[in-house]
């Protein structure tokens, strides 16, 4: 234990996708200093290349064509490179790539083109990836901060625009608060189990439960606080309140990226912590894990609130903010299902499938808003959509695809995600949650289709500009949404082998 | 077979281009696709009658038991023929009806897309595949109802139809998934071979309710029927196709398809028959009192759909036969009448029956089709409608239970149907010639083909009933019941009770028609509230949802950070506190501290300083008081033997004060903007959070059994690091890298602070204002009501 470990002991190879990305960001930070202000597009390209390289490594690892490193564990059991890690990596990197593409022209025309933007984005992507790979509560925390802090800064990137500054401030203050919850929760779990290593926590919790000591209570409060901390990240009710304000104020490309990346990271961590670490926290033998009820209740509240409140929104960014809250609710159902013994793997698969489907759809939807937005951040209201279809038929068609996918209409990726989530919920006997999910999906049709309606059936001056990079991003997202919807086995095959090493 | 389903979708993609290229002929050209499909399905009839079925499976999500599975059997073929056949006629008709409309290309595309989806529904052999196409029909219906989208009414109707059928569809999905769980298969043809699996399952009740919800909303059954009259906002060919001949029959199809799996139980018979019966009578009753041609037809369609559901509810072999015969007849005559209504509207400019009259001379062909269609609807011989009416009565008359009331209901519904039929055929074409907005003349050939062909088939089928029975009805009945059946249809069954009932029906119906004007005020008094009731329910629900959303936004999502924080804190305190009180073993937790005098003094100092922070009126004083809290804590560190920690705390406190003093002159004037009540509330919340945290700490420290870390370090610090001060050893040895990291972070942070202080906001340098907006906001967030709304809260609609 007190030997200085060598690189091979650390098994750095297994962590290549994320280490390459983080190293790339560090190097770029320096390189960027030598790139003149007016040519920061070079940084964007370098970032894209960096993300691309990391993506290639992730895909190679996912396909099993190349085995990086030796074994799954790295950095003294802190990092776990398994199937879940690979899929989360791919999702996070695709999101990051879309994020760069969406931002490129926007930053140019709003005169915000700075290298830091891309570098911060890279760091936060690394954070999201790490959350999926966390094998230790400490990594969960560090990764969460790595994911969040760049996002706080990015939200305020449109300084000195007030809305942007305000959103950054709010996000940071509430985020810091949530981090406090999380670390307190981790401390309590550590206090009860004497370890922060997730598989060991899993073991120890089983012992704590068997022993029936006061430590049981510590685990309970700890789990609750961790849920609060991570619930903030994924915008679950009642920790969702920052979402509409921040999404409306932050620069749209940032929202396109963070609305997805923060969810990927947050849910990956939830699956790791609850599915893998705390699934033995069963208070009566044969019952599901003690946290299951809480999580599905939170899910139900989240779905109800997100969907119902979205109806009255008149600003697109705000509307989609509530929609992201609603979607957090759907994914939370799957997380709750992981509390039923034997369903941990299936639930994790459903979460990943939903996240990937959601990544294309939601990033795409915000990309379309980016295209509509004027340089002064106006023109994002629902009314601005009027007549968009006649002026920008392709853009409107893409937006329609995204809206249908968010509604969960068959033949789009969104349907596949919901299908897997509801299926696992029914397997876990969470019938009430699944029924609320289905009903709120019906409610959501109301506001998503209003967007389609505005574009196609209302007359107006709706207009947008789609420079090449943005057009590519929207195209990729739309095609991805449709392809994954039409060929769902692409997703299910990719996710099928996800196992949480310690599922029952 | 997948080609047949996809043909519609593929054609839909090209339709706008064909329209652009072929102009006036596009309708005829595009209609070749459904016409070809009609021939394709027709070519299978011979072999289907021989007992064959055709299936095709394409892998989709096999891991979940979901494949693109299609199967053509008698039931599917009957529907597929209606769908493609009527589809071809409607597309040609639409070409004439919407001639010159700039959206015509889109019309073709939507109709073809709908046709593909509808074929998918009736050919699907997998529950999920079925659901997918089912929802696609709802969406294409939405697009088509909203076709005249410049009219608000039309938009509201489209949305209403979508919400009702879409919600029903989702309920159905839940039901289908449960059904799949219960029977262990999602393949329909496998499911029907083992009906017991579903009926003996504990989920049967839930499955039945959910599936019926889907079927009833789609097929406009009471109390969900209100969307169908609203859907009449669609162009008339669309109403004829979707809202009469095909889409609304999807629910009927589902009931027929799943009747071997779910049917036969008391629950099924009672609920399905009752809903169908009520819908049948109500729809017909409301129908004859309308004045809009299309609304008359819409309510009579509701009634006919009720009739079909009613028959499937009875569920005997004869009733199923009757249902499918009625279905075929209805598609023919109602298609005819809708297209006639469209032609009248198109040529005269109005659909109001009270303004139409004596048009026979101007529109003889249309009039002929109308008469034939209406006669079939009224059940007059020698038309196919007559045959269907006979078997319908006989099915009710021979019902195993409650034959009397069922027959009465059937006759009552039919009487009003006769009245409605007279209203749409006799009134516009005969009697005195009335002035119409447009000068009437005969419809163009494209708009005559549809009604004439459909009406003609209604006559033709009546003369070859045995052929229809053999190739159309028998195979469909066998496919529905999943066993062999004997089917006979005849034009002249001989003199019997049923025929007498028919005579009575026609006489009564015509009497109501003749007396409709004096009867109207009486009828209005007996308004069953059916038209208003459920629709009001829909409105109230929708309104309630909007109201809730609006409220939530005003109260919780108001843009104030402190409200957000308050919610989060309260939730945490409530949940954790609840667990704490109910679950925790708190014995031995509340204990008197073993404290020395000067420790108590320091703690008291901290408490006093904390209170001072909240009370002072000067910002500087507050900062200093806060620093006192921090210094107090450092003192405690020293007393418990952690001088290094104390040092860190000291320097951080000092740094904070210094930083604060640097910015303090840029903050706005200190003001108390909250009232007493708000402060009291905040104090309570803060106190509750404090109590919670204290309790947690007490509970944690009460459990002394776990001190892994201390033991490890006290045993190993001398051994491994040659140092006795554990904290020092940890800092410089065990966790040396951490310390290094922290030092780096601190210096980076210091550099950052320095840079920030030099980089004053550009604005400030430019404007040199004493108070910048940023600081106003900062202070606003930190302490009081901001001068204005910080950020536009969600704007209500």
mmCIF file of C-alpha atoms in Angstrom, chain B residues 426-634:
data_model
loop_
_atom_site.group_PDB
_atom_site.id
_atom_site.type_symbol
_atom_site.label_atom_id
_atom_site.label_comp_id
_atom_site.label_asym_id
_atom_site.label_seq_id
_atom_site.Cartn_x
_atom_site.Cartn_y
_atom_site.Cartn_z
ATOM 1 C CA UNK B 426 -84.422 13.770 -49.195
ATOM 2 C CA UNK B 427 -84.069 17.238 -47.777
ATOM 3 C CA UNK B 428 -81.303 18.606 -50.037
ATOM 4 C CA UNK B 429 -82.477 17.089 -53.305
ATOM 5 C CA UNK B 430 -86.249 17.310 -53.194
ATOM 6 C CA UNK B 431 -88.881 19.784 -52.187
ATOM 7 C CA UNK B 432 -88.700 23.451 -52.927
ATOM 8 C CA UNK B 433 -85.573 24.820 -54.515
ATOM 9 C CA UNK B 434 -83.740 27.024 -52.003
ATOM 10 C CA UNK B 435 -81.224 29.747 -52.743
ATOM 11 C CA UNK B 436 -77.655 28.719 -52.035
ATOM 12 C CA UNK B 437 -74.537 30.894 -51.750
ATOM 13 C CA UNK B 438 -73.119 29.421 -54.964
ATOM 14 C CA UNK B 439 -74.979 28.541 -58.109
ATOM 15 C CA UNK B 440 -75.239 24.734 -57.990
ATOM 16 C CA UNK B 441 -74.182 22.441 -60.813
ATOM 17 C CA UNK B 442 -73.040 18.846 -61.069
ATOM 18 C CA UNK B 443 -69.757 17.910 -59.400
ATOM 19 C CA UNK B 444 -66.704 17.155 -61.590
ATOM 20 C CA UNK B 445 -65.967 13.502 -62.529
ATOM 21 C CA UNK B 446 -63.260 13.163 -59.890
ATOM 22 C CA UNK B 447 -65.837 13.961 -57.225
ATOM 23 C CA UNK B 448 -68.510 11.714 -58.702
ATOM 24 C CA UNK B 449 -66.427 8.585 -59.001
ATOM 25 C CA UNK B 450 -66.178 8.005 -55.258
ATOM 26 C CA UNK B 451 -69.837 8.310 -54.272
ATOM 27 C CA UNK B 452 -71.073 6.499 -57.362
ATOM 28 C CA UNK B 453 -68.692 3.561 -56.975
ATOM 29 C CA UNK B 454 -69.382 3.184 -53.238
ATOM 30 C CA UNK B 455 -73.140 3.481 -53.702
ATOM 31 C CA UNK B 456 -72.947 1.059 -56.615
ATOM 32 C CA UNK B 457 -71.106 -1.485 -54.515
ATOM 33 C CA UNK B 458 -73.848 -1.149 -51.906
ATOM 34 C CA UNK B 459 -76.328 -2.271 -54.560
ATOM 35 C CA UNK B 460 -74.098 -4.877 -56.105
ATOM 36 C CA UNK B 461 -73.260 -6.615 -52.833
ATOM 37 C CA UNK B 462 -76.935 -6.931 -52.039
ATOM 38 C CA UNK B 463 -77.378 -9.102 -55.115
ATOM 39 C CA UNK B 464 -74.395 -11.377 -54.515
ATOM 40 C CA UNK B 465 -74.731 -11.862 -50.751
ATOM 41 C CA UNK B 466 -73.393 -15.383 -50.793
ATOM 42 C CA UNK B 467 -70.240 -14.236 -52.579
ATOM 43 C CA UNK B 468 -69.698 -11.485 -50.011
ATOM 44 C CA UNK B 469 -70.375 -13.937 -47.238
ATOM 45 C CA UNK B 470 -67.890 -16.427 -48.583
ATOM 46 C CA UNK B 471 -64.990 -14.142 -49.467
ATOM 47 C CA UNK B 472 -65.495 -11.169 -47.183
ATOM 48 C CA UNK B 473 -67.363 -12.066 -44.043
ATOM 49 C CA UNK B 474 -66.731 -15.747 -43.386
ATOM 50 C CA UNK B 475 -62.943 -15.590 -43.376
ATOM 51 C CA UNK B 476 -63.090 -12.490 -41.228
ATOM 52 C CA UNK B 477 -65.431 -14.083 -38.736
ATOM 53 C CA UNK B 478 -63.277 -17.186 -38.587
ATOM 54 C CA UNK B 479 -60.195 -15.078 -38.021
ATOM 55 C CA UNK B 480 -61.972 -13.168 -35.270
ATOM 56 C CA UNK B 481 -63.364 -16.174 -33.460
ATOM 57 C CA UNK B 482 -60.352 -18.327 -34.187
ATOM 58 C CA UNK B 483 -62.494 -21.251 -35.252
ATOM 59 C CA UNK B 484 -64.442 -22.308 -38.323
ATOM 60 C CA UNK B 485 -67.822 -20.700 -38.870
ATOM 61 C CA UNK B 486 -70.786 -21.099 -41.173
ATOM 62 C CA UNK B 487 -71.920 -17.849 -42.673
ATOM 63 C CA UNK B 488 -74.931 -17.191 -44.832
ATOM 64 C CA UNK B 489 -76.217 -13.892 -46.020
ATOM 65 C CA UNK B 490 -79.397 -13.544 -48.024
ATOM 66 C CA UNK B 491 -81.329 -10.679 -49.431
ATOM 67 C CA UNK B 492 -84.710 -12.164 -48.652
ATOM 68 C CA UNK B 493 -84.779 -14.100 -45.398
ATOM 69 C CA UNK B 494 -88.536 -14.574 -45.453
ATOM 70 C CA UNK B 495 -91.238 -13.103 -43.317
ATOM 71 C CA UNK B 496 -90.260 -13.093 -39.644
ATOM 72 C CA UNK B 497 -90.118 -10.958 -36.522
ATOM 73 C CA UNK B 498 -86.940 -9.266 -37.623
ATOM 74 C CA UNK B 499 -88.493 -8.137 -40.885
ATOM 75 C CA UNK B 500 -91.441 -6.730 -39.000
ATOM 76 C CA UNK B 501 -89.070 -4.797 -36.776
ATOM 77 C CA UNK B 502 -87.389 -3.416 -39.869
ATOM 78 C CA UNK B 503 -90.679 -2.233 -41.293
ATOM 79 C CA UNK B 504 -91.550 -0.641 -38.010
ATOM 80 C CA UNK B 505 -88.182 1.070 -37.882
ATOM 81 C CA UNK B 506 -88.486 2.607 -41.333
ATOM 82 C CA UNK B 507 -92.019 3.772 -40.670
ATOM 83 C CA UNK B 508 -91.120 5.320 -37.323
ATOM 84 C CA UNK B 509 -87.990 6.902 -38.732
ATOM 85 C CA UNK B 510 -89.838 8.523 -41.596
ATOM 86 C CA UNK B 511 -92.520 9.691 -39.207
ATOM 87 C CA UNK B 512 -89.923 11.456 -37.095
ATOM 88 C CA UNK B 513 -88.513 12.979 -40.280
ATOM 89 C CA UNK B 514 -91.870 14.278 -41.336
ATOM 90 C CA UNK B 515 -92.617 15.676 -37.917
ATOM 91 C CA UNK B 516 -89.136 16.909 -37.169
ATOM 92 C CA UNK B 517 -90.024 20.594 -37.037
ATOM 93 C CA UNK B 518 -92.790 20.300 -34.429
ATOM 94 C CA UNK B 519 -90.794 17.652 -32.566
ATOM 95 C CA UNK B 520 -87.668 19.745 -32.242
ATOM 96 C CA UNK B 521 -88.691 21.763 -29.144
ATOM 97 C CA UNK B 522 -89.777 18.550 -27.408
ATOM 98 C CA UNK B 523 -86.515 16.877 -28.288
ATOM 99 C CA UNK B 524 -84.520 19.764 -26.938
ATOM 100 C CA UNK B 525 -86.228 19.318 -23.610
ATOM 101 C CA UNK B 526 -85.085 15.699 -23.508
ATOM 102 C CA UNK B 527 -81.520 16.717 -24.157
ATOM 103 C CA UNK B 528 -79.599 13.972 -22.500
ATOM 104 C CA UNK B 529 -76.744 16.277 -21.755
ATOM 105 C CA UNK B 530 -74.607 13.904 -23.715
ATOM 106 C CA UNK B 531 -73.222 16.457 -26.025
ATOM 107 C CA UNK B 532 -72.155 18.877 -23.353
ATOM 108 C CA UNK B 533 -71.269 16.636 -20.393
ATOM 109 C CA UNK B 534 -68.098 14.829 -21.367
ATOM 110 C CA UNK B 535 -66.819 17.698 -23.413
ATOM 111 C CA UNK B 536 -67.134 19.987 -20.455
ATOM 112 C CA UNK B 537 -65.179 17.423 -18.473
ATOM 113 C CA UNK B 538 -62.437 17.624 -21.042
ATOM 114 C CA UNK B 539 -62.422 21.422 -20.843
ATOM 115 C CA UNK B 540 -62.358 21.439 -17.065
ATOM 116 C CA UNK B 541 -59.447 19.010 -17.019
ATOM 117 C CA UNK B 542 -57.495 21.005 -19.542
ATOM 118 C CA UNK B 543 -58.254 24.264 -17.789
ATOM 119 C CA UNK B 544 -57.328 22.806 -14.428
ATOM 120 C CA UNK B 545 -53.998 21.694 -15.758
ATOM 121 C CA UNK B 546 -53.246 25.138 -17.125
ATOM 122 C CA UNK B 547 -54.331 26.753 -13.882
ATOM 123 C CA UNK B 548 -52.090 24.485 -11.789
ATOM 124 C CA UNK B 549 -49.157 25.220 -14.014
ATOM 125 C CA UNK B 550 -49.759 28.906 -13.758
ATOM 126 C CA UNK B 551 -50.095 28.812 -9.966
ATOM 127 C CA UNK B 552 -46.950 26.791 -9.523
ATOM 128 C CA UNK B 553 -45.058 29.268 -11.606
ATOM 129 C CA UNK B 554 -46.272 32.259 -9.655
ATOM 130 C CA UNK B 555 -45.655 30.814 -6.241
ATOM 131 C CA UNK B 556 -42.630 28.569 -6.493
ATOM 132 C CA UNK B 557 -40.827 29.475 -9.693
ATOM 133 C CA UNK B 558 -40.727 33.195 -9.095
ATOM 134 C CA UNK B 559 -37.088 33.791 -9.900
ATOM 135 C CA UNK B 560 -35.983 34.549 -6.338
ATOM 136 C CA UNK B 561 -32.982 32.525 -5.347
ATOM 137 C CA UNK B 562 -33.901 32.622 -1.671
ATOM 138 C CA UNK B 563 -37.244 30.978 -2.336
ATOM 139 C CA UNK B 564 -35.463 28.176 -4.155
ATOM 140 C CA UNK B 565 -33.042 27.758 -1.300
ATOM 141 C CA UNK B 566 -35.880 27.788 1.169
ATOM 142 C CA UNK B 567 -37.644 24.989 -0.679
ATOM 143 C CA UNK B 568 -34.542 22.882 -0.802
ATOM 144 C CA UNK B 569 -33.738 23.412 2.863
ATOM 145 C CA UNK B 570 -37.294 22.746 3.949
ATOM 146 C CA UNK B 571 -37.501 19.553 1.920
ATOM 147 C CA UNK B 572 -34.290 18.285 3.350
ATOM 148 C CA UNK B 573 -35.220 19.165 6.896
ATOM 149 C CA UNK B 574 -38.645 17.618 6.516
ATOM 150 C CA UNK B 575 -37.466 14.368 4.959
ATOM 151 C CA UNK B 576 -34.371 13.868 7.051
ATOM 152 C CA UNK B 577 -36.112 15.048 10.175
ATOM 153 C CA UNK B 578 -38.952 12.653 9.546
ATOM 154 C CA UNK B 579 -36.596 9.734 9.169
ATOM 155 C CA UNK B 580 -34.724 10.910 12.220
ATOM 156 C CA UNK B 581 -37.823 10.995 14.381
ATOM 157 C CA UNK B 582 -39.376 7.773 13.177
ATOM 158 C CA UNK B 583 -36.444 5.517 12.566
ATOM 159 C CA UNK B 584 -33.433 6.592 14.510
ATOM 160 C CA UNK B 585 -32.476 5.149 17.819
ATOM 161 C CA UNK B 586 -31.794 8.379 19.648
ATOM 162 C CA UNK B 587 -31.127 7.017 23.082
ATOM 163 C CA UNK B 588 -27.789 8.083 24.438
ATOM 164 C CA UNK B 589 -27.573 10.836 21.888
ATOM 165 C CA UNK B 590 -28.777 13.692 24.059
ATOM 166 C CA UNK B 591 -26.016 13.914 26.549
ATOM 167 C CA UNK B 592 -24.343 16.673 28.512
ATOM 168 C CA UNK B 593 -21.006 17.594 27.103
ATOM 169 C CA UNK B 594 -17.938 16.895 29.107
ATOM 170 C CA UNK B 595 -16.710 20.428 28.603
ATOM 171 C CA UNK B 596 -14.227 22.660 30.346
ATOM 172 C CA UNK B 597 -15.077 26.183 31.370
ATOM 173 C CA UNK B 598 -13.146 28.025 28.646
ATOM 174 C CA UNK B 599 -14.577 25.768 25.997
ATOM 175 C CA UNK B 600 -18.031 26.819 27.098
ATOM 176 C CA UNK B 601 -16.952 30.450 26.941
ATOM 177 C CA UNK B 602 -15.734 30.043 23.368
ATOM 178 C CA UNK B 603 -18.937 28.282 22.339
ATOM 179 C CA UNK B 604 -20.996 31.018 23.912
ATOM 180 C CA UNK B 605 -18.919 33.565 22.016
ATOM 181 C CA UNK B 606 -19.631 31.783 18.772
ATOM 182 C CA UNK B 607 -23.353 31.665 19.475
ATOM 183 C CA UNK B 608 -23.489 35.336 20.389
ATOM 184 C CA UNK B 609 -21.496 36.306 17.307
ATOM 185 C CA UNK B 610 -23.818 34.267 15.114
ATOM 186 C CA UNK B 611 -26.843 36.045 16.537
ATOM 187 C CA UNK B 612 -25.123 39.392 16.082
ATOM 188 C CA UNK B 613 -24.563 38.623 12.389
ATOM 189 C CA UNK B 614 -28.287 38.467 11.861
ATOM 190 C CA UNK B 615 -29.098 41.548 13.879
ATOM 191 C CA UNK B 616 -26.598 44.267 13.029
ATOM 192 C CA UNK B 617 -27.455 47.016 10.606
ATOM 193 C CA UNK B 618 -23.986 47.464 9.186
ATOM 194 C CA UNK B 619 -22.425 45.223 6.677
ATOM 195 C CA UNK B 620 -18.939 45.652 8.086
ATOM 196 C CA UNK B 621 -20.123 44.727 11.540
ATOM 197 C CA UNK B 622 -21.765 41.628 10.140
ATOM 198 C CA UNK B 623 -18.578 40.572 8.436
ATOM 199 C CA UNK B 624 -16.613 41.068 11.605
ATOM 200 C CA UNK B 625 -19.129 39.139 13.632
ATOM 201 C CA UNK B 626 -18.959 36.350 11.098
ATOM 202 C CA UNK B 627 -15.203 36.389 11.406
ATOM 203 C CA UNK B 628 -15.627 36.064 15.159
ATOM 204 C CA UNK B 629 -17.542 32.841 14.579
ATOM 205 C CA UNK B 630 -14.696 31.587 12.453
ATOM 206 C CA UNK B 631 -12.020 32.601 14.948
ATOM 207 C CA UNK B 632 -14.019 30.938 17.686
ATOM 208 C CA UNK B 633 -13.997 27.685 15.777
ATOM 209 C CA UNK B 634 -10.229 28.016 15.310
#
